[in-house]
PDB file of C-alpha atoms in Angstrom:
ATOM      1  CA  UNK F 181      -5.206  -8.539  17.838  1.00 31.00           C
ATOM      2  CA  UNK F 182      -5.359  -6.547  14.959  1.00 35.00           C
ATOM      3  CA  UNK F 183      -7.357  -3.745  13.890  1.00 37.00           C
ATOM      4  CA  UNK F 184      -9.132  -3.856  10.719  1.00 39.00           C
ATOM      5  CA  UNK F 185     -12.213  -5.742   9.606  1.00 40.00           C
ATOM      6  CA  UNK F 186     -13.873  -6.274   6.182  1.00 44.00           C
ATOM      7  CA  UNK F 187     -17.523  -5.800   6.742  1.00 36.00           C
ATOM      8  CA  UNK F 188     -20.080  -5.454   4.294  1.00 38.00           C
ATOM      9  CA  UNK F 189     -16.976  -4.515   2.200  1.00 42.00           C
ATOM     10  CA  UNK F 190     -16.298  -1.478   3.984  1.00 43.00           C
ATOM     11  CA  UNK F 191     -12.912  -1.456   6.313  1.00 45.00           C
ATOM     12  CA  UNK F 192     -13.701  -0.400   9.886  1.00 48.00           C
ATOM     13  CA  UNK F 193     -10.198   0.313  11.918  1.00 59.00           C
ATOM     14  CA  UNK F 194      -9.792  -0.697  15.510  1.00 70.00           C
ATOM     15  CA  UNK F 195      -8.708   2.698  16.106  1.00 76.00           C
ATOM     16  CA  UNK F 196     -11.953   4.406  15.775  1.00 74.00           C
ATOM     17  CA  UNK F 197     -12.539   2.086  18.909  1.00 76.00           C
ATOM     18  CA  UNK F 198      -9.223   2.928  20.441  1.00 85.00           C
ATOM     19  CA  UNK F 199     -10.022   6.921  19.980  1.00 86.00           C
ATOM     20  CA  UNK F 200     -12.737   6.755  22.431  1.00 86.00           C
ATOM     21  CA  UNK F 201     -10.923   5.012  25.357  1.00 90.00           C
ATOM     22  CA  UNK F 202     -10.288   6.960  28.285  1.00 94.00           C
ATOM     23  CA  UNK F 203      -7.077   6.132  30.042  1.00 95.00           C
ATOM     24  CA  UNK F 204      -8.676   3.547  32.485  1.00 94.00           C
ATOM     25  CA  UNK F 205     -10.368   1.672  29.252  1.00 91.00           C
ATOM     26  CA  UNK F 206      -7.065   1.705  27.150  1.00 94.00           C
ATOM     27  CA  UNK F 207      -5.287  -0.037  29.872  1.00 94.00           C
ATOM     28  CA  UNK F 208      -7.954  -2.748  30.449  1.00 90.00           C
ATOM     29  CA  UNK F 209      -7.862  -3.328  26.896  1.00 86.00           C
ATOM     30  CA  UNK F 210      -4.096  -3.633  26.406  1.00 92.00           C
ATOM     31  CA  UNK F 211      -3.885  -6.090  29.438  1.00 89.00           C
ATOM     32  CA  UNK F 212      -5.979  -8.188  27.368  1.00 82.00           C
ATOM     33  CA  UNK F 213      -3.201  -8.093  24.472  1.00 81.00           C
ATOM     34  CA  UNK F 214      -1.094 -10.850  26.261  1.00 79.00           C
ATOM     35  CA  UNK F 215       1.443 -11.090  23.591  1.00 77.00           C
ATOM     36  CA  UNK F 216       2.693  -7.411  24.217  1.00 89.00           C
ATOM     37  CA  UNK F 217       3.930  -8.803  27.365  1.00 91.00           C
ATOM     38  CA  UNK F 218       3.126  -5.714  29.658  1.00 94.00           C
ATOM     39  CA  UNK F 219       3.210  -5.915  33.290  1.00 95.00           C
ATOM     40  CA  UNK F 220       1.804  -3.878  36.033  1.00 95.00           C
ATOM     41  CA  UNK F 221       5.075  -1.230  36.260  1.00 96.00           C
ATOM     42  CA  UNK F 222       4.067  -0.424  32.261  1.00 96.00           C
ATOM     43  CA  UNK F 223       0.377   0.067  32.863  1.00 96.00           C
ATOM     44  CA  UNK F 224       1.206   2.237  36.076  1.00 96.00           C
ATOM     45  CA  UNK F 225       3.186   4.559  34.250  1.00 96.00           C
ATOM     46  CA  UNK F 226       0.338   4.879  31.303  1.00 96.00           C
ATOM     47  CA  UNK F 227      -2.008   5.831  33.943  1.00 96.00           C
ATOM     48  CA  UNK F 228       0.521   8.147  35.707  1.00 95.00           C
ATOM     49  CA  UNK F 229       0.912   9.870  32.325  1.00 96.00           C
ATOM     50  CA  UNK F 230      -2.777   9.990  31.732  1.00 96.00           C
ATOM     51  CA  UNK F 231      -2.455   8.384  27.938  1.00 96.00           C
ATOM     52  CA  UNK F 232      -5.710   8.154  26.334  1.00 96.00           C
ATOM     53  CA  UNK F 233      -6.863   6.496  23.250  1.00 93.00           C
ATOM     54  CA  UNK F 234      -6.202   9.290  21.045  1.00 92.00           C
ATOM     55  CA  UNK F 235      -2.889   9.705  22.620  1.00 94.00           C
ATOM     56  CA  UNK F 236      -1.628   6.268  22.239  1.00 95.00           C
ATOM     57  CA  UNK F 237      -2.431   5.959  18.704  1.00 90.00           C
ATOM     58  CA  UNK F 238       0.044   8.868  17.608  1.00 88.00           C
ATOM     59  CA  UNK F 239       2.492   7.871  19.774  1.00 91.00           C
ATOM     60  CA  UNK F 240       6.249   6.804  18.937  1.00 88.00           C
ATOM     61  CA  UNK F 241       8.718   4.460  20.620  1.00 90.00           C
ATOM     62  CA  UNK F 242      10.606   7.620  21.793  1.00 92.00           C
ATOM     63  CA  UNK F 243       7.426   9.234  22.866  1.00 94.00           C
ATOM     64  CA  UNK F 244       7.045   6.083  25.129  1.00 95.00           C
ATOM     65  CA  UNK F 245      10.400   5.869  26.316  1.00 95.00           C
ATOM     66  CA  UNK F 246      10.118   9.800  27.411  1.00 94.00           C
ATOM     67  CA  UNK F 247       7.498   8.383  29.617  1.00 95.00           C
ATOM     68  CA  UNK F 248       9.376   6.111  31.228  1.00 96.00           C
ATOM     69  CA  UNK F 249       8.557   3.056  29.640  1.00 96.00           C
ATOM     70  CA  UNK F 250      11.761   0.586  28.891  1.00 95.00           C
ATOM     71  CA  UNK F 251      12.861   0.026  25.305  1.00 94.00           C
ATOM     72  CA  UNK F 252      11.061  -3.079  24.843  1.00 94.00           C
ATOM     73  CA  UNK F 253       7.397  -2.389  25.698  1.00 94.00           C
ATOM     74  CA  UNK F 254       7.832   0.833  24.315  1.00 95.00           C
ATOM     75  CA  UNK F 255       8.823  -0.572  20.811  1.00 92.00           C
ATOM     76  CA  UNK F 256       5.960  -3.106  21.180  1.00 92.00           C
ATOM     77  CA  UNK F 257       3.441  -0.801  22.216  1.00 94.00           C
ATOM     78  CA  UNK F 258       4.639   1.866  19.164  1.00 89.00           C
ATOM     79  CA  UNK F 259       4.365  -0.948  17.086  1.00 84.00           C
ATOM     80  CA  UNK F 260       0.798  -2.083  18.231  1.00 86.00           C
ATOM     81  CA  UNK F 261      -0.384   1.553  17.959  1.00 86.00           C
ATOM     82  CA  UNK F 262       0.780   1.644  14.280  1.00 78.00           C
ATOM     83  CA  UNK F 263      -0.728  -1.704  13.324  1.00 72.00           C
ATOM     84  CA  UNK F 264      -4.391  -0.474  14.976  1.00 74.00           C
ATOM     85  CA  UNK F 265      -4.364   2.428  13.046  1.00 66.00           C
ATOM     86  CA  UNK F 266      -3.484   0.827   9.923  1.00 55.00           C
ATOM     87  CA  UNK F 267      -3.329  -3.028  10.495  1.00 52.00           C
ATOM     88  CA  UNK F 268      -5.326  -5.800   8.466  1.00 52.00           C
ATOM     89  CA  UNK F 269      -5.749  -9.111   9.919  1.00 49.00           C
ATOM     90  CA  UNK F 270      -5.118 -12.079   7.769  1.00 45.00           C
ATOM     91  CA  UNK F 271      -8.866 -13.277   8.047  1.00 49.00           C
ATOM     92  CA  UNK F 272      -9.612  -9.640   6.558  1.00 59.00           C
ATOM     93  CA  UNK F 273      -7.387  -9.811   3.666  1.00 71.00           C
ATOM     94  CA  UNK F 274      -8.661 -12.988   2.767  1.00 74.00           C
ATOM     95  CA  UNK F 275     -12.198 -11.610   2.611  1.00 77.00           C
ATOM     96  CA  UNK F 276     -11.535  -9.170   0.475  1.00 86.00           C
ATOM     97  CA  UNK F 277     -13.264  -9.848  -3.045  1.00 90.00           C
ATOM     98  CA  UNK F 278     -11.291 -10.166  -6.330  1.00 93.00           C
ATOM     99  CA  UNK F 279     -11.280  -8.299  -9.476  1.00 94.00           C
ATOM    100  CA  UNK F 280      -9.750  -8.850 -12.980  1.00 93.00           C
ATOM    101  CA  UNK F 281      -7.238  -6.415 -13.499  1.00 93.00           C
ATOM    102  CA  UNK F 282      -6.606  -5.286 -16.999  1.00 90.00           C
ATOM    103  CA  UNK F 283      -3.193  -6.316 -18.347  1.00 94.00           C
ATOM    104  CA  UNK F 284      -0.999  -5.189 -20.893  1.00 92.00           C
ATOM    105  CA  UNK F 285       1.191  -7.618 -23.131  1.00 92.00           C
ATOM    106  CA  UNK F 286       5.119  -6.746 -22.989  1.00 92.00           C
ATOM    107  CA  UNK F 287       7.233  -7.892 -25.760  1.00 90.00           C
ATOM    108  CA  UNK F 288      11.027  -8.788 -25.172  1.00 88.00           C
ATOM    109  CA  UNK F 289      11.799  -6.345 -27.868  1.00 91.00           C
ATOM    110  CA  UNK F 290       9.969  -3.347 -25.928  1.00 93.00           C
ATOM    111  CA  UNK F 291      12.833  -0.746 -25.557  1.00 96.00           C
ATOM    112  CA  UNK F 292      11.554   0.441 -22.068  1.00 96.00           C
ATOM    113  CA  UNK F 293      11.517  -3.154 -21.040  1.00 97.00           C
ATOM    114  CA  UNK F 294      14.926  -3.913 -22.118  1.00 96.00           C
ATOM    115  CA  UNK F 295      16.020  -0.783 -20.325  1.00 97.00           C
ATOM    116  CA  UNK F 296      14.257  -1.825 -16.994  1.00 97.00           C
ATOM    117  CA  UNK F 297      16.070  -5.180 -17.160  1.00 97.00           C
ATOM    118  CA  UNK F 298      19.246  -3.418 -17.617  1.00 97.00           C
ATOM    119  CA  UNK F 299      18.530  -1.224 -14.611  1.00 97.00           C
ATOM    120  CA  UNK F 300      17.284  -4.236 -12.300  1.00 97.00           C
ATOM    121  CA  UNK F 301      20.861  -6.330 -13.503  1.00 97.00           C
ATOM    122  CA  UNK F 302      22.767  -3.211 -12.604  1.00 96.00           C
ATOM    123  CA  UNK F 303      21.451  -3.192  -9.128  1.00 95.00           C
ATOM    124  CA  UNK F 304      21.735  -6.946  -8.704  1.00 96.00           C
ATOM    125  CA  UNK F 305      25.316  -6.540  -9.340  1.00 96.00           C
ATOM    126  CA  UNK F 306      25.824  -3.751  -7.089  1.00 95.00           C
ATOM    127  CA  UNK F 307      23.922  -5.035  -4.083  1.00 93.00           C
ATOM    128  CA  UNK F 308      23.419  -8.714  -4.739  1.00 93.00           C
ATOM    129  CA  UNK F 309      20.382 -10.639  -3.634  1.00 94.00           C
ATOM    130  CA  UNK F 310      17.422  -8.556  -2.435  1.00 93.00           C
ATOM    131  CA  UNK F 311      17.067 -10.038   1.177  1.00 91.00           C
ATOM    132  CA  UNK F 312      13.854  -9.459   3.273  1.00 85.00           C
ATOM    133  CA  UNK F 313      15.820  -7.363   5.621  1.00 84.00           C
ATOM    134  CA  UNK F 314      17.413  -5.364   2.923  1.00 87.00           C
ATOM    135  CA  UNK F 315      17.851  -1.595   3.382  1.00 87.00           C
ATOM    136  CA  UNK F 316      14.452   0.409   2.234  1.00 85.00           C
ATOM    137  CA  UNK F 317      16.515   2.385  -0.145  1.00 89.00           C
ATOM    138  CA  UNK F 318      17.553  -0.542  -1.970  1.00 92.00           C
ATOM    139  CA  UNK F 319      14.217  -2.303  -2.193  1.00 92.00           C
ATOM    140  CA  UNK F 320      12.818   1.468  -3.544  1.00 93.00           C
ATOM    141  CA  UNK F 321      15.502   1.300  -6.523  1.00 95.00           C
ATOM    142  CA  UNK F 322      13.714  -1.733  -7.663  1.00 96.00           C
ATOM    143  CA  UNK F 323      10.170  -0.426  -7.154  1.00 96.00           C
ATOM    144  CA  UNK F 324      11.227   2.804  -8.845  1.00 96.00           C
ATOM    145  CA  UNK F 325      12.606   0.866 -11.932  1.00 97.00           C
ATOM    146  CA  UNK F 326       9.191  -0.937 -12.467  1.00 98.00           C
ATOM    147  CA  UNK F 327       6.869   2.198 -11.790  1.00 98.00           C
ATOM    148  CA  UNK F 328       9.088   4.269 -14.091  1.00 97.00           C
ATOM    149  CA  UNK F 329       9.144   1.744 -16.900  1.00 97.00           C
ATOM    150  CA  UNK F 330       5.242   1.133 -16.506  1.00 97.00           C
ATOM    151  CA  UNK F 331       4.896   5.170 -16.715  1.00 97.00           C
ATOM    152  CA  UNK F 332       7.029   5.490 -19.636  1.00 96.00           C
ATOM    153  CA  UNK F 333       5.144   2.773 -21.932  1.00 96.00           C
ATOM    154  CA  UNK F 334       1.508   3.992 -20.815  1.00 96.00           C
ATOM    155  CA  UNK F 335       2.643   8.082 -21.822  1.00 96.00           C
ATOM    156  CA  UNK F 336       3.570   6.374 -24.931  1.00 94.00           C
ATOM    157  CA  UNK F 337       0.574   4.231 -25.960  1.00 92.00           C
ATOM    158  CA  UNK F 338      -1.919   6.991 -24.516  1.00 93.00           C
ATOM    159  CA  UNK F 339      -0.293  10.418 -25.222  1.00 92.00           C
ATOM    160  CA  UNK F 340      -1.767  10.995 -21.448  1.00 93.00           C
ATOM    161  CA  UNK F 341       0.336  13.063 -19.038  1.00 92.00           C
ATOM    162  CA  UNK F 342       1.322  11.052 -16.375  1.00 95.00           C
ATOM    163  CA  UNK F 343       3.606  11.606 -13.652  1.00 95.00           C
ATOM    164  CA  UNK F 344       5.093  10.446 -10.321  1.00 96.00           C
ATOM    165  CA  UNK F 345       5.644  12.340  -6.959  1.00 94.00           C
ATOM    166  CA  UNK F 346       7.406  10.401  -4.133  1.00 92.00           C
ATOM    167  CA  UNK F 347       6.590  11.165  -0.608  1.00 90.00           C
ATOM    168  CA  UNK F 348       3.544  12.865  -1.844  1.00 90.00           C
ATOM    169  CA  UNK F 349       1.591  14.541   0.894  1.00 88.00           C
ATOM    170  CA  UNK F 350      -2.427  13.705   0.704  1.00 87.00           C
ATOM    171  CA  UNK F 351      -5.228  15.198   2.733  1.00 81.00           C
ATOM    172  CA  UNK F 352      -8.203  13.424   3.162  1.00 77.00           C
ATOM    173  CA  UNK F 353     -11.599  14.547   5.085  1.00 76.00           C
ATOM    174  CA  UNK F 354     -10.429  12.818   8.203  1.00 66.00           C
ATOM    175  CA  UNK F 355      -6.449  12.177   8.207  1.00 67.00           C
ATOM    176  CA  UNK F 356      -3.326  13.383   6.487  1.00 72.00           C
ATOM    177  CA  UNK F 357      -0.160  11.905   5.207  1.00 77.00           C
ATOM    178  CA  UNK F 358       2.664  11.132   2.869  1.00 82.00           C
ATOM    179  CA  UNK F 359       2.300   8.101   0.678  1.00 87.00           C
ATOM    180  CA  UNK F 360       5.661   6.480  -0.874  1.00 90.00           C
ATOM    181  CA  UNK F 361       4.630   7.221  -4.745  1.00 94.00           C
ATOM    182  CA  UNK F 362       1.850   9.148  -6.034  1.00 95.00           C
ATOM    183  CA  UNK F 363       1.213   8.460  -9.917  1.00 97.00           C
ATOM    184  CA  UNK F 364      -1.084  11.216 -11.286  1.00 95.00           C
ATOM    185  CA  UNK F 365      -2.648  11.976 -14.689  1.00 94.00           C
ATOM    186  CA  UNK F 366      -2.502  15.586 -15.277  1.00 87.00           C
ATOM    187  CA  UNK F 367      -3.885  16.923 -11.406  1.00 86.00           C
ATOM    188  CA  UNK F 368      -5.765  13.536 -10.779  1.00 90.00           C
ATOM    189  CA  UNK F 369      -3.988  10.885  -8.483  1.00 91.00           C
ATOM    190  CA  UNK F 370      -4.834   7.728 -10.131  1.00 91.00           C
ATOM    191  CA  UNK F 371      -2.665   5.069  -8.698  1.00 93.00           C
ATOM    192  CA  UNK F 372      -0.995   4.990  -4.662  1.00 91.00           C
ATOM    193  CA  UNK F 373       1.844   2.954  -4.115  1.00 91.00           C
ATOM    194  CA  UNK F 374       2.879   1.692  -0.534  1.00 84.00           C
ATOM    195  CA  UNK F 375       6.356   0.167  -0.116  1.00 83.00           C
ATOM    196  CA  UNK F 376       6.269  -2.262   3.044  1.00 77.00           C
ATOM    197  CA  UNK F 377       9.353  -4.189   3.975  1.00 70.00           C
ATOM    198  CA  UNK F 378       7.378  -6.168   6.415  1.00 67.00           C
ATOM    199  CA  UNK F 379       3.867  -6.885   7.498  1.00 68.00           C
ATOM    200  CA  UNK F 380       2.057  -6.536   4.298  1.00 80.00           C
ATOM    201  CA  UNK F 381      -0.979  -6.552   6.337  1.00 76.00           C
ATOM    202  CA  UNK F 382      -0.617  -3.192   7.633  1.00 71.00           C
ATOM    203  CA  UNK F 383       0.474  -2.019   4.303  1.00 80.00           C
ATOM    204  CA  UNK F 384      -2.822  -3.019   2.538  1.00 85.00           C
ATOM    205  CA  UNK F 385      -4.903  -1.402   5.192  1.00 79.00           C
ATOM    206  CA  UNK F 386      -2.532   1.578   5.346  1.00 80.00           C
ATOM    207  CA  UNK F 387      -2.981   1.744   1.557  1.00 89.00           C
ATOM    208  CA  UNK F 388      -6.580   1.631   1.630  1.00 87.00           C
ATOM    209  CA  UNK F 389      -6.554   4.081   4.109  1.00 82.00           C
ATOM    210  CA  UNK F 390      -4.438   6.548   1.628  1.00 88.00           C
ATOM    211  CA  UNK F 391      -6.776   5.587  -1.594  1.00 92.00           C
ATOM    212  CA  UNK F 392      -9.566   6.957   0.265  1.00 88.00           C
ATOM    213  CA  UNK F 393      -7.796  10.257   1.028  1.00 88.00           C
ATOM    214  CA  UNK F 394      -6.790  10.546  -2.426  1.00 92.00           C
ATOM    215  CA  UNK F 395     -10.532  10.111  -3.826  1.00 90.00           C
ATOM    216  CA  UNK F 396     -11.308  12.932  -1.384  1.00 88.00           C
ATOM    217  CA  UNK F 397      -8.466  14.855  -2.670  1.00 89.00           C
ATOM    218  CA  UNK F 398      -9.520  14.028  -6.440  1.00 88.00           C
ATOM    219  CA  UNK F 399     -13.177  15.100  -5.502  1.00 85.00           C
ATOM    220  CA  UNK F 400     -12.278  18.524  -3.893  1.00 84.00           C
ATOM    221  CA  UNK F 401     -10.382  19.756  -6.854  1.00 81.00           C
ATOM    222  CA  UNK F 402     -12.931  18.442  -9.280  1.00 75.00           C
ATOM    223  CA  UNK F 403     -15.740  20.514  -7.171  1.00 71.00           C
ATOM    224  CA  UNK F 404     -18.427  17.931  -8.020  1.00 62.00           C
ATOM    225  CA  UNK F 405     -21.551  17.103  -6.062  1.00 62.00           C
ATOM    226  CA  UNK F 406     -22.707  14.297  -4.059  1.00 60.00           C
ATOM    227  CA  UNK F 407     -23.411  12.228  -7.493  1.00 68.00           C
ATOM    228  CA  UNK F 408     -19.684  12.386  -8.125  1.00 77.00           C
ATOM    229  CA  UNK F 409     -17.961   8.749  -8.421  1.00 85.00           C
ATOM    230  CA  UNK F 410     -14.276   8.061  -8.547  1.00 88.00           C
ATOM    231  CA  UNK F 411     -12.121   5.100  -8.461  1.00 93.00           C
ATOM    232  CA  UNK F 412      -8.044   4.688  -7.822  1.00 95.00           C
ATOM    233  CA  UNK F 413      -5.844   1.758  -7.789  1.00 97.00           C
ATOM    234  CA  UNK F 414      -3.309   0.867  -5.101  1.00 96.00           C
ATOM    235  CA  UNK F 415      -0.138  -0.846  -4.874  1.00 96.00           C
ATOM    236  CA  UNK F 416       1.665  -2.544  -1.681  1.00 94.00           C
ATOM    237  CA  UNK F 417       5.072  -4.180  -2.732  1.00 94.00           C
ATOM    238  CA  UNK F 418       7.930  -5.172  -0.771  1.00 92.00           C
ATOM    239  CA  UNK F 419       9.743  -5.147  -3.726  1.00 93.00           C
ATOM    240  CA  UNK F 420       9.874  -8.885  -3.890  1.00 94.00           C
ATOM    241  CA  UNK F 421       6.072  -9.117  -3.526  1.00 94.00           C
ATOM    242  CA  UNK F 422       3.512  -6.857  -5.207  1.00 96.00           C
ATOM    243  CA  UNK F 423      -0.531  -6.749  -4.267  1.00 95.00           C
ATOM    244  CA  UNK F 424      -2.742  -4.666  -6.356  1.00 97.00           C
ATOM    245  CA  UNK F 425      -6.013  -3.179  -5.147  1.00 96.00           C
ATOM    246  CA  UNK F 426      -8.877  -1.604  -6.707  1.00 96.00           C
ATOM    247  CA  UNK F 427     -10.663   1.220  -4.341  1.00 94.00           C
ATOM    248  CA  UNK F 428     -14.000   2.963  -5.001  1.00 91.00           C
ATOM    249  CA  UNK F 429     -15.823   4.769  -1.907  1.00 87.00           C
ATOM    250  CA  UNK F 430     -17.060   1.905   0.289  1.00 82.00           C
ATOM    251  CA  UNK F 431     -15.591  -0.817  -1.507  1.00 88.00           C
ATOM    252  CA  UNK F 432     -12.113  -2.689  -1.709  1.00 90.00           C
ATOM    253  CA  UNK F 433     -11.274  -5.178  -3.949  1.00 93.00           C
ATOM    254  CA  UNK F 434      -7.750  -7.029  -5.005  1.00 94.00           C
ATOM    255  CA  UNK F 435      -6.304  -8.606  -8.005  1.00 95.00           C
ATOM    256  CA  UNK F 436      -5.280 -12.073  -6.852  1.00 93.00           C
ATOM    257  CA  UNK F 437      -5.228 -13.990  -3.130  1.00 90.00           C
ATOM    258  CA  UNK F 438      -1.394 -14.514  -3.296  1.00 91.00           C
ATOM    259  CA  UNK F 439       0.993 -11.859  -4.429  1.00 93.00           C
ATOM    260  CA  UNK F 440       2.715 -11.504  -7.313  1.00 95.00           C
ATOM    261  CA  UNK F 441       6.466 -12.182  -6.923  1.00 96.00           C
ATOM    262  CA  UNK F 442       9.672 -11.298  -8.615  1.00 97.00           C
ATOM    263  CA  UNK F 443      13.139 -13.010  -7.235  1.00 95.00           C
ATOM    264  CA  UNK F 444      15.882 -10.444  -7.221  1.00 96.00           C
ATOM    265  CA  UNK F 445      18.344 -12.931  -7.008  1.00 96.00           C
ATOM    266  CA  UNK F 446      22.367 -13.020  -7.771  1.00 94.00           C
ATOM    267  CA  UNK F 447      21.911 -16.034 -10.148  1.00 95.00           C
ATOM    268  CA  UNK F 448      19.950 -14.004 -12.766  1.00 95.00           C
ATOM    269  CA  UNK F 449      22.818 -12.255 -14.031  1.00 96.00           C
ATOM    270  CA  UNK F 450      23.701 -15.441 -15.781  1.00 96.00           C
ATOM    271  CA  UNK F 451      21.539 -14.855 -19.219  1.00 94.00           C
ATOM    272  CA  UNK F 452      21.397 -18.725 -19.603  1.00 95.00           C
ATOM    273  CA  UNK F 453      20.270 -19.735 -16.169  1.00 96.00           C
ATOM    274  CA  UNK F 454      16.526 -20.414 -15.450  1.00 96.00           C
ATOM    275  CA  UNK F 455      16.469 -17.582 -13.062  1.00 96.00           C
ATOM    276  CA  UNK F 456      17.346 -14.956 -15.755  1.00 97.00           C
ATOM    277  CA  UNK F 457      14.397 -16.381 -17.305  1.00 97.00           C
ATOM    278  CA  UNK F 458      12.223 -16.257 -14.554  1.00 97.00           C
ATOM    279  CA  UNK F 459      13.213 -13.015 -13.717  1.00 97.00           C
ATOM    280  CA  UNK F 460      12.467 -11.390 -17.117  1.00 96.00           C
ATOM    281  CA  UNK F 461       9.021 -13.499 -17.094  1.00 96.00           C
ATOM    282  CA  UNK F 462       7.712 -12.311 -13.766  1.00 97.00           C
ATOM    283  CA  UNK F 463       8.930  -8.559 -14.479  1.00 98.00           C
ATOM    284  CA  UNK F 464       7.229  -8.534 -17.416  1.00 97.00           C
ATOM    285  CA  UNK F 465       3.889  -9.713 -15.540  1.00 97.00           C
ATOM    286  CA  UNK F 466       4.075  -7.207 -12.956  1.00 98.00           C
ATOM    287  CA  UNK F 467       4.787  -4.475 -15.567  1.00 97.00           C
ATOM    288  CA  UNK F 468       1.839  -5.970 -17.453  1.00 97.00           C
ATOM    289  CA  UNK F 469      -0.333  -5.140 -14.471  1.00 97.00           C
ATOM    290  CA  UNK F 470       0.798  -1.873 -13.504  1.00 98.00           C
ATOM    291  CA  UNK F 471       0.605  -0.687 -17.136  1.00 97.00           C
ATOM    292  CA  UNK F 472      -2.933  -2.262 -17.214  1.00 96.00           C
ATOM    293  CA  UNK F 473      -3.950  -0.391 -14.236  1.00 96.00           C
ATOM    294  CA  UNK F 474      -2.482   3.091 -15.205  1.00 96.00           C
ATOM    295  CA  UNK F 475      -4.014   2.923 -18.897  1.00 95.00           C
ATOM    296  CA  UNK F 476      -7.337   1.865 -17.671  1.00 94.00           C
ATOM    297  CA  UNK F 477      -7.681   5.109 -14.866  1.00 94.00           C
ATOM    298  CA  UNK F 478      -5.870   7.489 -17.142  1.00 93.00           C
ATOM    299  CA  UNK F 479      -8.142   6.806 -20.086  1.00 91.00           C
ATOM    300  CA  UNK F 480     -11.428   6.721 -17.750  1.00 87.00           C
ATOM    301  CA  UNK F 481     -14.416   8.515 -18.748  1.00 82.00           C
ATOM    302  CA  UNK F 482     -15.126  11.591 -16.581  1.00 79.00           C
ATOM    303  CA  UNK F 483     -18.667  10.647 -16.436  1.00 83.00           C
ATOM    304  CA  UNK F 484     -19.610   9.008 -12.812  1.00 82.00           C
ATOM    305  CA  UNK F 485     -21.989   6.257 -14.201  1.00 86.00           C
ATOM    306  CA  UNK F 486     -19.401   5.360 -16.920  1.00 86.00           C
ATOM    307  CA  UNK F 487     -16.840   5.324 -14.284  1.00 86.00           C
ATOM    308  CA  UNK F 488     -19.068   3.119 -11.695  1.00 86.00           C
ATOM    309  CA  UNK F 489     -20.185   0.504 -14.539  1.00 88.00           C
ATOM    310  CA  UNK F 490     -16.589   0.187 -15.823  1.00 87.00           C
ATOM    311  CA  UNK F 491     -15.094  -1.062 -12.508  1.00 88.00           C
ATOM    312  CA  UNK F 492     -18.259  -3.181 -11.726  1.00 88.00           C
ATOM    313  CA  UNK F 493     -17.427  -5.204 -14.634  1.00 87.00           C
ATOM    314  CA  UNK F 494     -13.746  -5.665 -13.584  1.00 87.00           C
ATOM    315  CA  UNK F 495     -15.260  -7.033 -10.294  1.00 88.00           C
ATOM    316  CA  UNK F 496     -17.909  -9.020 -11.610  1.00 79.00           C
ATOM    317  CA  UNK F 497     -15.458 -11.298 -13.657  1.00 71.00           C
ATOM    318  CA  UNK F 498     -14.155 -12.540 -10.697  1.00 61.00           C
TER     319      UNK F 498
END
């Protein structure tokens, strides 16, 4: 059904294939996707409107409805179009090789960690338990608390010029778009974060595409030749679950087969509870990984070959 395979460790989206489809070929393809639940009436509308592959990939639910499709088929087609461009199937995720992330050990006494915990507990008092269907704005507050804390500590220990930009526009050679959070060291993009409520596979493939665009952006700014080499880190999170990626041109690695999880539940408001201890432990764990990634990339050598050797070392440890 879905869209991205990992072959030779380089992602190739189904979108590349769909873009080539004329209207008839697109309809033939969609007929085979039985779980979309489309019928002849739906296909007749698509045929009448002369929707081709390139159109299909960019269409929203509202645009499908404007064509004459009912709300259900319009919603399913819009979701499928998005997944076709960004989605990664579960076999694809499983086949991404591992890397060993550098981590930073955070002490309970760290002032920034204490402030981060106070922010998290304050939100739990206001919002209650973070649910899978909680509003994006609520999830973002937990994500931002961890990202800011990580950046503050890395600035303290490296004296580097780190900054975070929400809804940051990135232009690649083949596509452009906004990322949820971009972290920069001076003018260099070093980490891209994608906040995803559901469908983590879609978020991971979307993040890979964003990382590719960010790499191309860095290269343009440095005005280096073909011998240039760069790498960036990606974070895909639901607020509760955190996935970490290492990207270099043509190669992607993940930090773990399973997500690093933080349970934001109201029971943690009791400082004597096991839930509170678990919250502190898991926040420290995720903070330590984010900080390790940021510190590593912010302090990386400019020389392309040294960067290459550096990350191959992380990949070979797994």
